[in-house]
Amino acid sequence: MTDSATMHLLLILAAIALAVLGFILLPTATTVAQDVPPPTAPPDAAAGLAIYSERCEVCHGEMGNGLGVQAVQAGLEPAAFSEPTYRVTAVPAVMFDIINNGNINAGMPPFGSASSAPLDDADIWNLVAVAYSFSTRPDDIAAGEALATELEADTSTWPGVAYWFSRSNEAILAELESEDILGIDLSELTDEEKLSLIDYGRSLNYTYTDPLAAFAPVPLGIINGQVINGTTNEAYSEGEVRLRAFTTQLEEMYTETVPINEDGSFEFQLENVPTDWVFLADVAYGDLTFNSNAVQISNAQPEAQIPLFIFETTTDPAAISIDRLHMIFTFGEERLIVSELYVFSNREAAVFVGKSGDYTQGTVEIGLPTGAENISFQRGFGTSLDSFIPATDFIRTETGWADVNPLQPGAGSLNLLVNYDLPYEDGMMLAHPLAYQLSGGASVIMADAGVQISDENWASQGAQATASGSFVSYINTNLANADAISMTLDGRPTQIFDAQGNALPVRNETNELIVGGVALAAMLAVGFFLVQRWRTAPAGQTSVGPVPVPVAAPPRQASQHAASEKGKLLEAIADLDDAYEAGELGEATYRAQRQDLKSRLTAVWQ
């Protein structure tokens, strides 16, 4: 399928998703159904906010600005509740009717009795109150109340909920020109002041909330923690801790350093902190810099703790193991195209800096078959193929290739995708060294295209039919003490790809089956590596305690794996910036890698 065809299909699917999940609520002059029931109690925005978050936010956005992620992707423009004009023109009964009965032309299904998960009348009225709350700000209501008090208005005589449910603020403003609705002299007031009284009057019959309060700057934020040596399990009390803040656009907005206290503790106090800022702390130790998890603060949780772990270094390769190795084969014209997914672990509570002790001379080693061409490496920051980014800093060694990043302690601390190709016609022996113990066995998956693995140590799991085609898989669980991996491929492939990999869609989908876990449930039930997803342990967990630990990054930087993909990518960007500022990367390489990281982080953020 071509890129344009894929995009067209995605847009269609997005439109369908919007029709199922959307909440396109546009105030119109539509004739309201005669049986719209008035609210029996004041509509409660606080109660409706949870429903809004679950069923409306995808289109209208968390801030009610009409910029929900699905609406943006589909190019739709749902109502922006936060616009001040919305509350002026919106008619509550019309709003109720559209929520209840839907507006398919606008991409919105019914949420009332015709829905598979129907809302009752009270829930719908509560959503109406939420919509009003986005544009009727607390200051607006307070201004109306102050004006009513100044005019000595008797609000007990003002109309009740039955009046407000069927009229827009605009209609009520027009009625005030000819009717004595509020029992006070309005002749000297401007339209703005009258609308202020209307906002207040509606608030007496609607229980408003402030859905934007969570996004207001945090008046006083506190970020604190303790620096612990994860190797000795002792507090570290020397030097300084640096704190940096990034926006969702990856702009560094804030940096500050504080000295580490005698007990290893540190604290930062920040005023008027935007809630979209993401914070990273780091500390230098030896030749490495160790980063914290990425954290955020909010008005609900204005304090965040970020433990910082430093580690001694080790040069012992016995601490390193390969938890699992997955190999993905596809075939081009007289070529075998190989992707090998490694999951490495460092079992020692120390950062592995390579056998030489100088990580710039190589840390984790990779063996490749003789004659391998078009070699490339990618590091993983998540559980899908899209979360792998190019690793251009691998170096050649006497025995193969090596990373130049120190390896963090912990299980699954490095996920590495190695790509290469070899000449192939109708058979070959594929073999290469293994620098570390393979503790979890190995697997191969490839299109069911007439090629087989004939070695008896590789057990066939048979063909598996998926939506992307038929695949065959093999497993080998007899590699615990092996210093090399080898297999014999027999047969001429009946399916091949052109130089761009466009002849068949098998190649990309095959990779996704392994890396992303798509359709793995059915396939892994019949083989060793199909028992569980390739990533078996949360990144950043170590034997020294339930706190995250550092992950290796560009030269002079060993960063900590964050608990989330967002945090990991943000750390990678921060490390990349540091490497560039230190003159360790050329500008072209830096710009290209940063843009790639930014694109992936933007997708995760949305």
Phi, psi and omega in degrees: 000133181287163180300319182293321178294321178297316180297320179299317180295319180297321179294321177297315180297322179297320179296320178296317180299321178296323180293332181273319188253345189291169180212071187273098188248093180253124177293125182227179178267018180305141177294124183280138178302141185293340186260021175295120184279133176293155178295139179273349177212159179306125177304136189249106182293325180299320178290328182280345186295324179295321177294318179301315182298323184279323192238350185241332188298329183299334178254312186276348177086153183293339179257010178068023185263008179077015184246040174298148189300321181288324178295318180296316181297326182269359179072025179265162181231078178291168182301139176261096183298333184283350176291131182303329181289341184299313184291343180283319187262341185294136177253116185306317182295323177294318178301315178300315184297319181291318177297317185290312188255351177083171176213081188301326179299332178265003178087021183240125178278169175287144176249003178271220187296336180281352181278153176288340175229073190292145171265145176276174185302319182296320178298318181295317178296326177295325176293324175300318179295325177297314180301316177296324185295331181296324183253343176267093187281155179307324179294327178296315180293318180297322179294319178294321179295318180297320180292320178297320179294318179298323181273003178057043180287140174264092186292345178292341179265358180289155182302152180270193188298330181295332178284315187288334187288338186253005185229143171278163175298326178297318180293321179294321177301319179294321181294328180296341179291333186235351184233147179268081186273324186259357175072023180223161180280116182253007190295333182264001184268149173279166177300324179297319179291322178296318178296329176296318176296324179293319176303315180293317180299319179295325181295338177286346181240359175231137175267100183279161169228177177245092182292346180265357183299324182295340183261359178289150178304144178282120184303315179218115178252142180235127176236121183219173180177194180218140177269122182238135171280109184290344177279316181263347183062034179241154177292146178247128191236018182251155173080203185230157171251133177255137177242132177233148179237138180235147173272174177292346175268010175069023174273132176280116188256344189203140171212141181204148175238146175225150177289150177278133180284170184300330180269010179087358184277161176207158180207139174241137175241126185233142180253144176050062186269122175299140186284350178268001177288142175242133188250143172229135174249151176213160179216140178272139176211118186064227179267005186241158173241130184250131182258155175274180164295158170278131182228160173228157173239161182213174177294328177286327179227082185282358181237137178226140176255134180227089177300140178245125180249129171251162182218149167290173180252157175225149176246008184275110180290348178295342178286344186264138176222156173260110182292322177197154180225120178247132181242132183240120182250134167226164187236131172252192180289106182057032178222143168256122182256122188241135168236124180246123179257114179258140169242108183262149173230148174246107187278355180260148179277056179203154180280127179279121183246018178093160185295332182279343185088351177247104187295340177291345177266003176120137177242266180288127184259147181231129175262143179230156179295150173300134180088004179297137181232168178052049185280135175211159182230148177219137176262146181259139177241011182193204187245022176223160181300328180294343182270005175267137180236152182302138174246099188265004185257014174290148182238154175283142176233179179295333184251357181158242181228161180211146171285157175246015178259131173304148183257121181297155171290155173120165178281139178062033186282348175219127174245118189233131176252120181250126183240138175198172174221162184222154173297141179207135174239283181228018178162157178188162168261122178253124181208146172201158183291156170243119184281344184223164179295133177265101188274339188249009181081177182225159180218156175229139172225139180205164178297145177283083190231029174092001178253137182231159169260120189266348181294140183290337179289342179262108184272123179287137176259008178081178180274142178236122180274131176228175179296338181268357182131188181258136183231151174242148181226153179225152176226152177222113182254014183250041186242015187301322182248017184281143174257006178203160174241138182210156178197156177249122177261131180234138174115150176266128184293139176267353177232128178224171179243156171279185184299333180267359181073027186258355185296318179223154180275010188293322189302305184295318181295327178298312177303317181296325179300321182278308190282319187268347181082012180292123178064018180290332185303315182289321186280323186284348179293340184253006182211169184300305185284353177272006181286326181206169180292153186299333179265106191262343183226145178301133180298143175086007177262139186222164184291345183279355179155172185275033180244150180294157182229168189292152175243144181293146181222194183305167184314140183068018183218125172236108188260161180266134174296125175279165181288341182238159178298324178302312181296320181296316181293321179295321176298318180299321179294317179298318179295320179297318178300317180296318181296321179293316180296331179277001178078019183269353179227143172287158185296319182297316178297316180299312182298317182295315181291322181293321179295321178296314178297318181297319180298319181291319180293322178299318179296319179294319182298321180287000000 
